[in-house]
Amino acid sequence: NLRDGGPVIIHSRRGQVRTQARISERVQPGVVFLSFHWKEAPANLLTQDFALDPLAKIPEYKVSAIRLENPSRRA
């Protein structure tokens, strides 16, 4: 289980980012928000640059499948 303020590793097919969890009721269950403003947790390491929006033809940087891991539970 993750805890507010605790470490978390966010994994995607493209990469992983280690950051601090913030648990909030402002985000729907099953949804993760990660700011892309901080070099300490570069969100675009997780995103796809090859999947393009069919109308705008821009990369889908805001939608990525991820898996969360609590690093303190590693064996």
Short mmCIF file of C-alpha atoms in Angstrom, two decimals:
data_model
loop_
_atom_site.label_atom_id
_atom_site.label_comp_id
_atom_site.label_asym_id
_atom_site.label_seq_id
_atom_site.Cartn_x
_atom_site.Cartn_y
_atom_site.Cartn_z
CA ASN A 1 0.00 0.00 0.00
CA LEU A 2 1.08 3.55 -0.68
CA ARG A 3 0.94 6.22 1.98
CA ASP A 4 0.70 9.99 1.72
CA GLY A 5 4.20 11.44 1.65
CA GLY A 6 5.80 8.05 1.11
CA PRO A 7 7.97 7.00 -1.81
CA VAL A 8 6.45 5.62 -5.00
CA ILE A 9 7.87 4.33 -8.26
CA ILE A 10 5.70 4.94 -11.32
CA HIS A 11 6.35 2.45 -14.13
CA SER A 12 5.22 2.58 -17.75
CA ARG A 13 6.32 0.67 -20.83
CA ARG A 14 8.63 3.54 -21.68
CA GLY A 15 10.35 4.13 -18.33
CA GLN A 16 10.02 4.76 -14.62
CA VAL A 17 10.06 7.70 -12.24
CA ARG A 18 10.62 7.70 -8.49
CA THR A 19 8.75 10.39 -6.58
CA GLN A 20 6.71 11.09 -3.45
CA ALA A 21 3.06 10.02 -3.21
CA ARG A 22 0.34 12.48 -2.37
CA ILE A 23 -2.99 10.82 -1.65
CA SER A 24 -5.98 13.06 -2.38
CA GLU A 25 -9.73 12.76 -2.81
CA ARG A 26 -9.45 15.40 -5.58
CA VAL A 27 -8.26 12.73 -8.04
CA GLN A 28 -10.60 9.90 -9.04
CA PRO A 29 -9.76 6.36 -7.89
CA GLY A 30 -7.69 4.63 -10.56
CA VAL A 31 -6.29 7.94 -11.87
CA VAL A 32 -2.79 9.30 -11.23
CA PHE A 33 -1.68 12.89 -11.74
CA LEU A 34 2.01 13.76 -12.07
CA SER A 35 3.14 17.32 -12.66
CA PHE A 36 5.57 17.67 -15.54
CA HIS A 37 7.28 20.79 -14.12
CA TRP A 38 9.97 19.14 -11.97
CA LYS A 39 13.27 17.73 -13.19
CA GLU A 40 13.41 15.48 -10.11
CA ALA A 41 10.45 13.46 -11.44
CA PRO A 42 10.44 13.88 -15.24
CA ALA A 43 6.93 12.81 -16.21
CA ASN A 44 7.67 12.61 -19.93
CA LEU A 45 9.92 9.59 -19.29
CA LEU A 46 6.62 7.72 -18.84
CA THR A 47 4.71 9.05 -21.83
CA GLN A 48 4.45 8.03 -25.45
CA ASP A 49 5.70 10.26 -28.24
CA PHE A 50 4.57 7.95 -31.05
CA ALA A 51 0.80 7.80 -30.39
CA LEU A 52 -0.72 10.86 -32.08
CA ASP A 53 -4.10 12.45 -31.52
CA PRO A 54 -6.04 11.63 -34.71
CA LEU A 55 -7.26 15.21 -35.25
CA ALA A 56 -4.52 17.48 -33.91
CA LYS A 57 -1.61 15.14 -34.79
CA ILE A 58 0.14 15.92 -31.50
CA PRO A 59 1.57 13.32 -29.09
CA GLU A 60 -0.68 11.96 -26.33
CA TYR A 61 1.49 13.13 -23.45
CA LYS A 62 -1.39 13.21 -20.96
CA VAL A 63 -2.58 9.59 -21.27
CA SER A 64 -0.32 6.67 -20.31
CA ALA A 65 -0.90 3.29 -18.72
CA ILE A 66 1.19 3.00 -15.56
CA ARG A 67 1.82 0.74 -12.58
CA LEU A 68 2.57 2.02 -9.08
CA GLU A 69 5.11 0.37 -6.81
CA ASN A 70 5.91 0.96 -3.17
CA PRO A 71 9.73 0.67 -3.10
CA SER A 72 9.73 -0.17 0.62
CA ARG A 73 7.96 -3.46 -0.24
CA ARG A 74 10.74 -4.68 -2.53
CA ALA A 75 12.27 -7.96 -1.46
#
